[in-house]
JSON list of C-alpha atoms in Angstrom, two decimals:
[
{"chain": "J", "resi": 1, "resn": "MET", "atom": "CA", "xyz": [-44.32, -13.74, -80.99]},
{"chain": "J", "resi": 2, "resn": "SER", "atom": "CA", "xyz": [-47.57, -12.09, -79.96]},
{"chain": "J", "resi": 3, "resn": "LEU", "atom": "CA", "xyz": [-50.23, -12.58, -77.32]},
{"chain": "J", "resi": 4, "resn": "ALA", "atom": "CA", "xyz": [-51.93, -15.07, -79.67]},
{"chain": "J", "resi": 5, "resn": "ASN", "atom": "CA", "xyz": [-49.05, -17.41, -79.20]},
{"chain": "J", "resi": 6, "resn": "ILE", "atom": "CA", "xyz": [-49.13, -17.45, -75.41]},
{"chain": "J", "resi": 7, "resn": "ALA", "atom": "CA", "xyz": [-50.18, -20.86, -73.95]},
{"chain": "J", "resi": 8, "resn": "VAL", "atom": "CA", "xyz": [-53.93, -21.49, -73.59]},
{"chain": "J", "resi": 9, "resn": "GLY", "atom": "CA", "xyz": [-55.04, -21.04, -70.09]},
{"chain": "J", "resi": 10, "resn": "PHE", "atom": "CA", "xyz": [-52.35, -18.57, -69.24]},
{"chain": "J", "resi": 11, "resn": "ARG", "atom": "CA", "xyz": [-53.40, -15.86, -66.86]},
{"chain": "J", "resi": 12, "resn": "PHE", "atom": "CA", "xyz": [-51.32, -12.65, -66.11]},
{"chain": "J", "resi": 13, "resn": "ASN", "atom": "CA", "xyz": [-52.23, -11.80, -62.51]},
{"chain": "J", "resi": 14, "resn": "PRO", "atom": "CA", "xyz": [-49.43, -9.50, -61.22]},
{"chain": "J", "resi": 15, "resn": "THR", "atom": "CA", "xyz": [-49.61, -7.43, -58.05]},
{"chain": "J", "resi": 16, "resn": "GLU", "atom": "CA", "xyz": [-49.16, -3.74, -58.40]},
{"chain": "J", "resi": 17, "resn": "ALA", "atom": "CA", "xyz": [-45.67, -3.95, -56.87]},
{"chain": "J", "resi": 18, "resn": "GLU", "atom": "CA", "xyz": [-44.72, -6.55, -59.45]},
{"chain": "J", "resi": 19, "resn": "LEU", "atom": "CA", "xyz": [-45.88, -4.39, -62.26]},
{"chain": "J", "resi": 20, "resn": "ALA", "atom": "CA", "xyz": [-43.85, -1.46, -60.99]},
{"chain": "J", "resi": 21, "resn": "CYS", "atom": "CA", "xyz": [-40.82, -3.10, -59.74]},
{"chain": "J", "resi": 22, "resn": "HIS", "atom": "CA", "xyz": [-40.36, -5.91, -62.20]},
{"chain": "J", "resi": 23, "resn": "TYR", "atom": "CA", "xyz": [-41.92, -4.74, -65.43]},
{"chain": "J", "resi": 24, "resn": "LEU", "atom": "CA", "xyz": [-41.82, -1.00, -65.52]},
{"chain": "J", "resi": 25, "resn": "TYR", "atom": "CA", "xyz": [-38.51, -0.69, -63.66]},
{"chain": "J", "resi": 26, "resn": "ASN", "atom": "CA", "xyz": [-36.87, -3.22, -66.02]},
{"chain": "J", "resi": 27, "resn": "LYS", "atom": "CA", "xyz": [-38.41, -1.50, -69.03]},
{"chain": "J", "resi": 28, "resn": "VAL", "atom": "CA", "xyz": [-37.08, 1.93, -68.01]},
{"chain": "J", "resi": 29, "resn": "MET", "atom": "CA", "xyz": [-33.68, 0.65, -67.04]},
{"chain": "J", "resi": 30, "resn": "GLY", "atom": "CA", "xyz": [-33.23, -1.48, -70.21]},
{"chain": "J", "resi": 31, "resn": "LEU", "atom": "CA", "xyz": [-33.24, -4.75, -68.24]},
{"chain": "J", "resi": 32, "resn": "PRO", "atom": "CA", "xyz": [-34.77, -8.03, -69.56]},
{"chain": "J", "resi": 33, "resn": "LEU", "atom": "CA", "xyz": [-38.43, -8.61, -68.85]},
{"chain": "J", "resi": 34, "resn": "SER", "atom": "CA", "xyz": [-39.57, -12.01, -67.41]},
{"chain": "J", "resi": 35, "resn": "CYS", "atom": "CA", "xyz": [-42.46, -12.01, -69.81]},
{"chain": "J", "resi": 36, "resn": "PRO", "atom": "CA", "xyz": [-41.65, -9.63, -72.61]},
{"chain": "J", "resi": 37, "resn": "TYR", "atom": "CA", "xyz": [-44.85, -9.92, -74.69]},
{"chain": "J", "resi": 38, "resn": "ILE", "atom": "CA", "xyz": [-47.66, -9.64, -72.15]},
{"chain": "J", "resi": 39, "resn": "VAL", "atom": "CA", "xyz": [-47.14, -5.79, -71.63]},
{"chain": "J", "resi": 40, "resn": "GLN", "atom": "CA", "xyz": [-46.92, -4.28, -75.04]},
{"chain": "J", "resi": 41, "resn": "ASP", "atom": "CA", "xyz": [-45.58, -1.01, -76.33]},
{"chain": "J", "resi": 42, "resn": "TYR", "atom": "CA", "xyz": [-48.36, 1.27, -77.55]},
{"chain": "J", "resi": 43, "resn": "ASP", "atom": "CA", "xyz": [-49.20, 4.92, -77.68]},
{"chain": "J", "resi": 44, "resn": "LEU", "atom": "CA", "xyz": [-52.27, 5.24, -75.48]},
{"chain": "J", "resi": 45, "resn": "TYR", "atom": "CA", "xyz": [-52.41, 9.00, -76.06]},
{"chain": "J", "resi": 46, "resn": "GLY", "atom": "CA", "xyz": [-52.72, 8.80, -79.86]},
{"chain": "J", "resi": 47, "resn": "HIS", "atom": "CA", "xyz": [-55.70, 9.10, -82.15]},
{"chain": "J", "resi": 48, "resn": "GLU", "atom": "CA", "xyz": [-57.51, 6.00, -80.95]},
{"chain": "J", "resi": 49, "resn": "GLU", "atom": "CA", "xyz": [-60.31, 6.03, -78.46]},
{"chain": "J", "resi": 50, "resn": "PRO", "atom": "CA", "xyz": [-60.20, 3.52, -75.48]},
{"chain": "J", "resi": 51, "resn": "TRP", "atom": "CA", "xyz": [-62.80, 1.26, -77.19]},
{"chain": "J", "resi": 52, "resn": "GLN", "atom": "CA", "xyz": [-60.83, 1.13, -80.39]},
{"chain": "J", "resi": 53, "resn": "ILE", "atom": "CA", "xyz": [-57.73, 0.11, -78.41]},
{"chain": "J", "resi": 54, "resn": "TRP", "atom": "CA", "xyz": [-59.84, -2.59, -76.74]},
{"chain": "J", "resi": 55, "resn": "GLU", "atom": "CA", "xyz": [-61.12, -3.92, -80.07]},
{"chain": "J", "resi": 56, "resn": "ASN", "atom": "CA", "xyz": [-57.50, -4.12, -81.30]},
{"chain": "J", "resi": 57, "resn": "PHE", "atom": "CA", "xyz": [-55.94, -5.80, -78.35]},
{"chain": "J", "resi": 58, "resn": "GLY", "atom": "CA", "xyz": [-58.83, -7.27, -76.31]},
{"chain": "J", "resi": 59, "resn": "GLU", "atom": "CA", "xyz": [-59.39, -10.21, -78.71]},
{"chain": "J", "resi": 60, "resn": "HIS", "atom": "CA", "xyz": [-56.12, -12.00, -77.80]},
{"chain": "J", "resi": 61, "resn": "ASN", "atom": "CA", "xyz": [-56.14, -10.65, -74.12]},
{"chain": "J", "resi": 62, "resn": "ASN", "atom": "CA", "xyz": [-55.19, -13.57, -71.79]},
{"chain": "J", "resi": 63, "resn": "THR", "atom": "CA", "xyz": [-55.33, -11.67, -68.53]},
{"chain": "J", "resi": 64, "resn": "THR", "atom": "CA", "xyz": [-58.84, -12.66, -67.44]},
{"chain": "J", "resi": 65, "resn": "SER", "atom": "CA", "xyz": [-60.27, -14.97, -64.87]},
{"chain": "J", "resi": 66, "resn": "ASP", "atom": "CA", "xyz": [-63.72, -16.61, -64.68]},
{"chain": "J", "resi": 67, "resn": "ASP", "atom": "CA", "xyz": [-64.64, -14.64, -61.59]},
{"chain": "J", "resi": 68, "resn": "GLU", "atom": "CA", "xyz": [-66.74, -11.48, -61.85]},
{"chain": "J", "resi": 69, "resn": "ASP", "atom": "CA", "xyz": [-66.18, -8.37, -59.85]},
{"chain": "J", "resi": 70, "resn": "ASP", "atom": "CA", "xyz": [-68.23, -5.15, -60.03]},
{"chain": "J", "resi": 71, "resn": "ASP", "atom": "CA", "xyz": [-65.81, -2.91, -58.24]},
{"chain": "J", "resi": 72, "resn": "ASP", "atom": "CA", "xyz": [-64.61, 0.30, -60.03]},
{"chain": "J", "resi": 73, "resn": "GLU", "atom": "CA", "xyz": [-61.23, 0.15, -58.42]},
{"chain": "J", "resi": 74, "resn": "VAL", "atom": "CA", "xyz": [-58.50, -1.99, -59.74]},
{"chain": "J", "resi": 75, "resn": "GLU", "atom": "CA", "xyz": [-56.97, -3.49, -56.71]},
{"chain": "J", "resi": 76, "resn": "ALA", "atom": "CA", "xyz": [-53.65, -5.21, -56.10]},
{"chain": "J", "resi": 77, "resn": "GLY", "atom": "CA", "xyz": [-53.55, -8.95, -56.67]},
{"chain": "J", "resi": 78, "resn": "PRO", "atom": "CA", "xyz": [-55.33, -11.15, -59.35]},
{"chain": "J", "resi": 79, "resn": "SER", "atom": "CA", "xyz": [-57.21, -9.32, -62.02]},
{"chain": "J", "resi": 80, "resn": "PRO", "atom": "CA", "xyz": [-60.86, -10.39, -61.72]},
{"chain": "J", "resi": 81, "resn": "GLN", "atom": "CA", "xyz": [-61.87, -8.69, -65.02]},
{"chain": "J", "resi": 82, "resn": "ASP", "atom": "CA", "xyz": [-60.42, -8.10, -68.38]},
{"chain": "J", "resi": 83, "resn": "ASP", "atom": "CA", "xyz": [-57.33, -5.93, -68.16]},
{"chain": "J", "resi": 84, "resn": "LEU", "atom": "CA", "xyz": [-54.96, -4.68, -70.82]},
{"chain": "J", "resi": 85, "resn": "PHE", "atom": "CA", "xyz": [-51.38, -3.76, -70.02]},
{"chain": "J", "resi": 86, "resn": "PHE", "atom": "CA", "xyz": [-49.28, -1.29, -71.94]},
{"chain": "J", "resi": 87, "resn": "PHE", "atom": "CA", "xyz": [-45.98, 0.60, -71.84]},
{"chain": "J", "resi": 88, "resn": "THR", "atom": "CA", "xyz": [-46.54, 4.06, -73.22]},
{"chain": "J", "resi": 89, "resn": "ASN", "atom": "CA", "xyz": [-44.41, 7.23, -73.36]},
{"chain": "J", "resi": 90, "resn": "LEU", "atom": "CA", "xyz": [-46.00, 10.42, -71.86]},
{"chain": "J", "resi": 91, "resn": "ARG", "atom": "CA", "xyz": [-45.80, 13.73, -73.75]},
{"chain": "J", "resi": 92, "resn": "LYS", "atom": "CA", "xyz": [-45.26, 16.95, -72.03]},
{"chain": "J", "resi": 93, "resn": "ILE", "atom": "CA", "xyz": [-47.56, 19.86, -72.80]},
{"chain": "J", "resi": 94, "resn": "ASN", "atom": "CA", "xyz": [-44.62, 22.18, -73.12]},
{"chain": "J", "resi": 95, "resn": "PRO", "atom": "CA", "xyz": [-41.69, 19.99, -74.33]},
{"chain": "J", "resi": 96, "resn": "GLY", "atom": "CA", "xyz": [-39.09, 22.78, -73.92]},
{"chain": "J", "resi": 97, "resn": "MET", "atom": "CA", "xyz": [-40.17, 23.63, -70.37]},
{"chain": "J", "resi": 98, "resn": "LYS", "atom": "CA", "xyz": [-39.17, 22.00, -67.11]},
{"chain": "J", "resi": 99, "resn": "SER", "atom": "CA", "xyz": [-42.82, 21.60, -66.19]},
{"chain": "J", "resi": 100, "resn": "SER", "atom": "CA", "xyz": [-43.89, 18.06, -65.40]},
{"chain": "J", "resi": 101, "resn": "LYS", "atom": "CA", "xyz": [-47.42, 18.43, -66.78]},
{"chain": "J", "resi": 102, "resn": "PHE", "atom": "CA", "xyz": [-48.33, 15.90, -69.43]},
{"chain": "J", "resi": 103, "resn": "ASP", "atom": "CA", "xyz": [-50.84, 15.87, -72.19]},
{"chain": "J", "resi": 104, "resn": "ARG", "atom": "CA", "xyz": [-53.64, 13.47, -71.23]},
{"chain": "J", "resi": 105, "resn": "GLY", "atom": "CA", "xyz": [-55.69, 13.87, -74.34]},
{"chain": "J", "resi": 106, "resn": "VAL", "atom": "CA", "xyz": [-56.71, 10.73, -76.14]},
{"chain": "J", "resi": 107, "resn": "GLY", "atom": "CA", "xyz": [-58.56, 10.04, -79.44]},
{"chain": "J", "resi": 108, "resn": "SER", "atom": "CA", "xyz": [-59.45, 12.74, -82.02]},
{"chain": "J", "resi": 109, "resn": "ASN", "atom": "CA", "xyz": [-62.68, 14.12, -80.59]},
{"chain": "J", "resi": 110, "resn": "GLY", "atom": "CA", "xyz": [-61.84, 15.90, -77.32]},
{"chain": "J", "resi": 111, "resn": "GLY", "atom": "CA", "xyz": [-61.54, 12.85, -75.02]},
{"chain": "J", "resi": 112, "resn": "ARG", "atom": "CA", "xyz": [-59.20, 12.95, -71.98]},
{"chain": "J", "resi": 113, "resn": "TRP", "atom": "CA", "xyz": [-58.03, 10.79, -69.10]},
{"chain": "J", "resi": 114, "resn": "HIS", "atom": "CA", "xyz": [-58.89, 12.58, -65.88]},
{"chain": "J", "resi": 115, "resn": "GLY", "atom": "CA", "xyz": [-56.94, 11.48, -62.83]},
{"chain": "J", "resi": 116, "resn": "ASP", "atom": "CA", "xyz": [-57.06, 11.46, -59.08]},
{"chain": "J", "resi": 117, "resn": "ASP", "atom": "CA", "xyz": [-54.29, 12.22, -56.57]},
{"chain": "J", "resi": 118, "resn": "VAL", "atom": "CA", "xyz": [-51.00, 10.30, -56.88]},
{"chain": "J", "resi": 119, "resn": "HIS", "atom": "CA", "xyz": [-50.23, 7.58, -54.32]},
{"chain": "J", "resi": 120, "resn": "SER", "atom": "CA", "xyz": [-46.62, 6.68, -53.71]},
{"chain": "J", "resi": 121, "resn": "PHE", "atom": "CA", "xyz": [-45.21, 3.31, -52.69]},
{"chain": "J", "resi": 122, "resn": "HIS", "atom": "CA", "xyz": [-41.80, 1.85, -51.87]},
{"chain": "J", "resi": 123, "resn": "CYS", "atom": "CA", "xyz": [-40.67, -1.73, -52.57]},
{"chain": "J", "resi": 124, "resn": "LYS", "atom": "CA", "xyz": [-37.33, -3.39, -52.92]},
{"chain": "J", "resi": 125, "resn": "GLY", "atom": "CA", "xyz": [-35.53, -0.04, -52.90]},
{"chain": "J", "resi": 126, "resn": "ILE", "atom": "CA", "xyz": [-37.76, 1.35, -55.69]},
{"chain": "J", "resi": 127, "resn": "THR", "atom": "CA", "xyz": [-40.21, 4.27, -55.19]},
{"chain": "J", "resi": 128, "resn": "TRP", "atom": "CA", "xyz": [-43.14, 4.27, -57.62]},
{"chain": "J", "resi": 129, "resn": "ASN", "atom": "CA", "xyz": [-46.44, 5.95, -58.03]},
{"chain": "J", "resi": 130, "resn": "ARG", "atom": "CA", "xyz": [-50.01, 5.01, -58.91]},
{"chain": "J", "resi": 131, "resn": "ARG", "atom": "CA", "xyz": [-52.64, 7.26, -60.28]},
{"chain": "J", "resi": 132, "resn": "ARG", "atom": "CA", "xyz": [-56.20, 6.29, -61.31]},
{"chain": "J", "resi": 133, "resn": "TYR", "atom": "CA", "xyz": [-57.87, 7.81, -64.40]},
{"chain": "J", "resi": 134, "resn": "CYS", "atom": "CA", "xyz": [-61.30, 7.76, -65.84]},
{"chain": "J", "resi": 135, "resn": "TYR", "atom": "CA", "xyz": [-62.13, 8.56, -69.49]},
{"chain": "J", "resi": 136, "resn": "LYS", "atom": "CA", "xyz": [-64.33, 11.56, -70.09]},
{"chain": "J", "resi": 137, "resn": "ASN", "atom": "CA", "xyz": [-65.43, 13.18, -73.30]},
{"chain": "J", "resi": 138, "resn": "PRO", "atom": "CA", "xyz": [-67.95, 16.03, -73.29]},
{"chain": "J", "resi": 139, "resn": "ASN", "atom": "CA", "xyz": [-68.59, 15.58, -77.08]},
{"chain": "J", "resi": 140, "resn": "ILE", "atom": "CA", "xyz": [-69.65, 11.97, -77.21]},
{"chain": "J", "resi": 141, "resn": "GLY", "atom": "CA", "xyz": [-71.04, 9.27, -74.85]},
{"chain": "J", "resi": 142, "resn": "THR", "atom": "CA", "xyz": [-68.87, 6.36, -73.89]},
{"chain": "J", "resi": 143, "resn": "PRO", "atom": "CA", "xyz": [-70.23, 3.25, -75.83]},
{"chain": "J", "resi": 144, "resn": "ASP", "atom": "CA", "xyz": [-71.58, 0.76, -73.46]},
{"chain": "J", "resi": 145, "resn": "ALA", "atom": "CA", "xyz": [-68.85, 0.89, -70.91]},
{"chain": "J", "resi": 146, "resn": "SER", "atom": "CA", "xyz": [-66.94, 2.96, -68.42]},
{"chain": "J", "resi": 147, "resn": "TRP", "atom": "CA", "xyz": [-63.21, 3.14, -69.08]},
{"chain": "J", "resi": 148, "resn": "ILE", "atom": "CA", "xyz": [-60.78, 3.09, -66.13]},
{"chain": "J", "resi": 149, "resn": "MET", "atom": "CA", "xyz": [-56.95, 3.25, -66.31]},
{"chain": "J", "resi": 150, "resn": "LEU", "atom": "CA", "xyz": [-54.27, 2.81, -63.65]},
{"chain": "J", "resi": 151, "resn": "GLU", "atom": "CA", "xyz": [-50.99, 4.50, -64.48]},
{"chain": "J", "resi": 152, "resn": "TYR", "atom": "CA", "xyz": [-47.77, 3.25, -62.73]},
{"chain": "J", "resi": 153, "resn": "SER", "atom": "CA", "xyz": [-44.70, 5.49, -62.94]},
{"chain": "J", "resi": 154, "resn": "LEU", "atom": "CA", "xyz": [-41.34, 5.48, -61.28]},
{"chain": "J", "resi": 155, "resn": "ASP", "atom": "CA", "xyz": [-40.20, 8.17, -58.99]},
{"chain": "J", "resi": 156, "resn": "ASP", "atom": "CA", "xyz": [-38.80, 11.28, -60.78]},
{"chain": "J", "resi": 157, "resn": "SER", "atom": "CA", "xyz": [-35.30, 10.54, -59.28]},
{"chain": "J", "resi": 158, "resn": "LEU", "atom": "CA", "xyz": [-35.17, 7.37, -61.39]},
{"chain": "J", "resi": 159, "resn": "MET", "atom": "CA", "xyz": [-36.24, 9.17, -64.62]},
{"chain": "J", "resi": 160, "resn": "GLN", "atom": "CA", "xyz": [-33.45, 11.72, -64.90]},
{"chain": "J", "resi": 161, "resn": "ASN", "atom": "CA", "xyz": [-31.26, 10.05, -67.45]},
{"chain": "J", "resi": 162, "resn": "VAL", "atom": "CA", "xyz": [-33.80, 8.20, -69.60]},
{"chain": "J", "resi": 163, "resn": "PRO", "atom": "CA", "xyz": [-34.79, 9.27, -73.13]},
{"chain": "J", "resi": 164, "resn": "HIS", "atom": "CA", "xyz": [-38.54, 8.89, -72.61]},
{"chain": "J", "resi": 165, "resn": "TYR", "atom": "CA", "xyz": [-40.81, 9.11, -69.73]},
{"chain": "J", "resi": 166, "resn": "THR", "atom": "CA", "xyz": [-42.28, 5.72, -69.92]},
{"chain": "J", "resi": 167, "resn": "VAL", "atom": "CA", "xyz": [-45.15, 4.57, -67.77]},
{"chain": "J", "resi": 168, "resn": "LEU", "atom": "CA", "xyz": [-47.10, 1.24, -67.44]},
{"chain": "J", "resi": 169, "resn": "CYS", "atom": "CA", "xyz": [-50.89, 1.54, -67.90]},
{"chain": "J", "resi": 170, "resn": "ARG", "atom": "CA", "xyz": [-53.53, -0.88, -66.95]},
{"chain": "J", "resi": 171, "resn": "ILE", "atom": "CA", "xyz": [-56.86, -0.42, -68.68]},
{"chain": "J", "resi": 172, "resn": "ARG", "atom": "CA", "xyz": [-60.10, -1.88, -67.71]},
{"chain": "J", "resi": 173, "resn": "LYS", "atom": "CA", "xyz": [-63.48, -1.98, -69.49]},
{"chain": "J", "resi": 174, "resn": "LYS", "atom": "CA", "xyz": [-66.36, -1.86, -67.02]},
{"chain": "J", "resi": 175, "resn": "SER", "atom": "CA", "xyz": [-69.67, -2.85, -68.42]},
{"chain": "J", "resi": 176, "resn": "ASN", "atom": "CA", "xyz": [-72.68, -0.54, -67.76]},
{"chain": "J", "resi": 177, "resn": "LYS", "atom": "CA", "xyz": [-74.73, -3.71, -66.98]},
{"chain": "J", "resi": 178, "resn": "ASN", "atom": "CA", "xyz": [-72.66, -3.96, -63.76]},
{"chain": "J", "resi": 179, "resn": "CYS", "atom": "CA", "xyz": [-73.43, -0.38, -62.96]},
{"chain": "J", "resi": 180, "resn": "SER", "atom": "CA", "xyz": [-77.28, -0.98, -63.51]},
{"chain": "J", "resi": 181, "resn": "ARG", "atom": "CA", "xyz": [-77.11, -4.01, -61.22]},
{"chain": "J", "resi": 182, "resn": "LYS", "atom": "CA", "xyz": [-75.49, -1.93, -58.56]},
{"chain": "J", "resi": 183, "resn": "ARG", "atom": "CA", "xyz": [-78.12, 0.81, -58.93]},
{"chain": "J", "resi": 184, "resn": "LYS", "atom": "CA", "xyz": [-80.90, -1.68, -58.65]},
{"chain": "J", "resi": 185, "resn": "SER", "atom": "CA", "xyz": [-79.45, -3.32, -55.59]},
{"chain": "J", "resi": 186, "resn": "SER", "atom": "CA", "xyz": [-78.90, 0.04, -53.97]},
{"chain": "J", "resi": 187, "resn": "GLN", "atom": "CA", "xyz": [-82.42, 1.21, -54.85]},
{"chain": "J", "resi": 188, "resn": "SER", "atom": "CA", "xyz": [-83.98, -1.99, -53.44]},
{"chain": "J", "resi": 189, "resn": "SER", "atom": "CA", "xyz": [-81.92, -1.73, -50.18]},
{"chain": "J", "resi": 190, "resn": "SER", "atom": "CA", "xyz": [-82.98, 1.94, -49.89]},
{"chain": "J", "resi": 191, "resn": "GLN", "atom": "CA", "xyz": [-86.63, 0.99, -50.34]},
{"chain": "J", "resi": 192, "resn": "LEU", "atom": "CA", "xyz": [-86.45, -1.66, -47.67]},
{"chain": "J", "resi": 193, "resn": "GLU", "atom": "CA", "xyz": [-84.67, 0.60, -45.14]},
{"chain": "J", "resi": 194, "resn": "PRO", "atom": "CA", "xyz": [-87.68, 2.92, -44.51]},
{"chain": "J", "resi": 195, "resn": "LYS", "atom": "CA", "xyz": [-89.80, -0.12, -43.81]},
{"chain": "J", "resi": 196, "resn": "ARG", "atom": "CA", "xyz": [-87.46, -1.40, -41.31]},
{"chain": "J", "resi": 197, "resn": "GLN", "atom": "CA", "xyz": [-87.29, 1.97, -39.61]},
{"chain": "J", "resi": 198, "resn": "SER", "atom": "CA", "xyz": [-91.02, 2.31, -39.65]},
{"chain": "J", "resi": 199, "resn": "LYS", "atom": "CA", "xyz": [-91.36, -1.00, -37.86]},
{"chain": "J", "resi": 200, "resn": "LYS", "atom": "CA", "xyz": [-88.96, 0.13, -35.19]},
{"chain": "J", "resi": 201, "resn": "LEU", "atom": "CA", "xyz": [-90.75, 3.39, -34.75]},
{"chain": "J", "resi": 202, "resn": "ASN", "atom": "CA", "xyz": [-94.12, 1.66, -34.55]},
{"chain": "J", "resi": 203, "resn": "SER", "atom": "CA", "xyz": [-92.71, -0.72, -31.95]},
{"chain": "J", "resi": 204, "resn": "LYS", "atom": "CA", "xyz": [-91.52, 2.22, -29.85]},
{"chain": "J", "resi": 205, "resn": "LEU", "atom": "CA", "xyz": [-94.83, 4.08, -30.21]},
{"chain": "J", "resi": 206, "resn": "ARG", "atom": "CA", "xyz": [-97.01, 1.27, -29.09]},
{"chain": "J", "resi": 207, "resn": "THR", "atom": "CA", "xyz": [-98.55, 2.00, -25.73]},
{"chain": "J", "resi": 208, "resn": "PRO", "atom": "CA", "xyz": [-98.54, -0.76, -23.17]},
{"chain": "J", "resi": 209, "resn": "PRO", "atom": "CA", "xyz": [-102.00, -2.28, -22.45]},
{"chain": "J", "resi": 210, "resn": "ILE", "atom": "CA", "xyz": [-103.94, -0.63, -19.64]},
{"chain": "J", "resi": 211, "resn": "LYS", "atom": "CA", "xyz": [-104.41, -2.83, -16.68]},
{"chain": "J", "resi": 212, "resn": "GLU", "atom": "CA", "xyz": [-107.87, -2.71, -15.08]},
{"chain": "J", "resi": 213, "resn": "LYS", "atom": "CA", "xyz": [-107.85, -1.89, -11.44]},
{"chain": "J", "resi": 214, "resn": "LYS", "atom": "CA", "xyz": [-110.20, -3.82, -9.24]},
{"chain": "J", "resi": 215, "resn": "LEU", "atom": "CA", "xyz": [-112.07, -1.74, -6.74]},
{"chain": "J", "resi": 216, "resn": "PHE", "atom": "CA", "xyz": [-112.76, -3.44, -3.37]},
{"chain": "J", "resi": 217, "resn": "MET", "atom": "CA", "xyz": [-115.99, -2.24, -1.75]}
]
């Protein structure tokens, strides 16, 4: 069974806590998944670029809704845009060392996932982490989109006796058209702001009319 066989109209809209505590935790611990085909096993740090992964898996992606959202961040709750979900194994930079640094290289032309600080959460007795990544490649431009990835991982205390350091990744393709609309709206608002301020200043600078004094002889 594949994503193409999932019922028409199905929408996969998990919260972040559900992704970490029901899907990732069950995957790492070898427990059954409630929906075993929607989050697929795939090497996201292989030789394929993000847009190649999107072309391979986005066609049968059933995790969308009809609403549009221009936000960069992937928030908890329903997924307003196209999201792809994967289980992937991280590879250490130095496999023989105790260092926890992982290789974030992707593709075959110098691309990397660059991340922000880790945010930790606790739910149902499980501690898990979330980290946001953006795809960057100094050698090529990103074709028509900005690529964002959220990586969910379990706390290190839960990963001591597992063969692979498995994480759950959520990839989003953000169209540059949305970015251009944002820039236009911000530019228009910035152009209107000085006019508003100038009106306020003009109102303050207006001098009150001078009243004529009548002289009595």
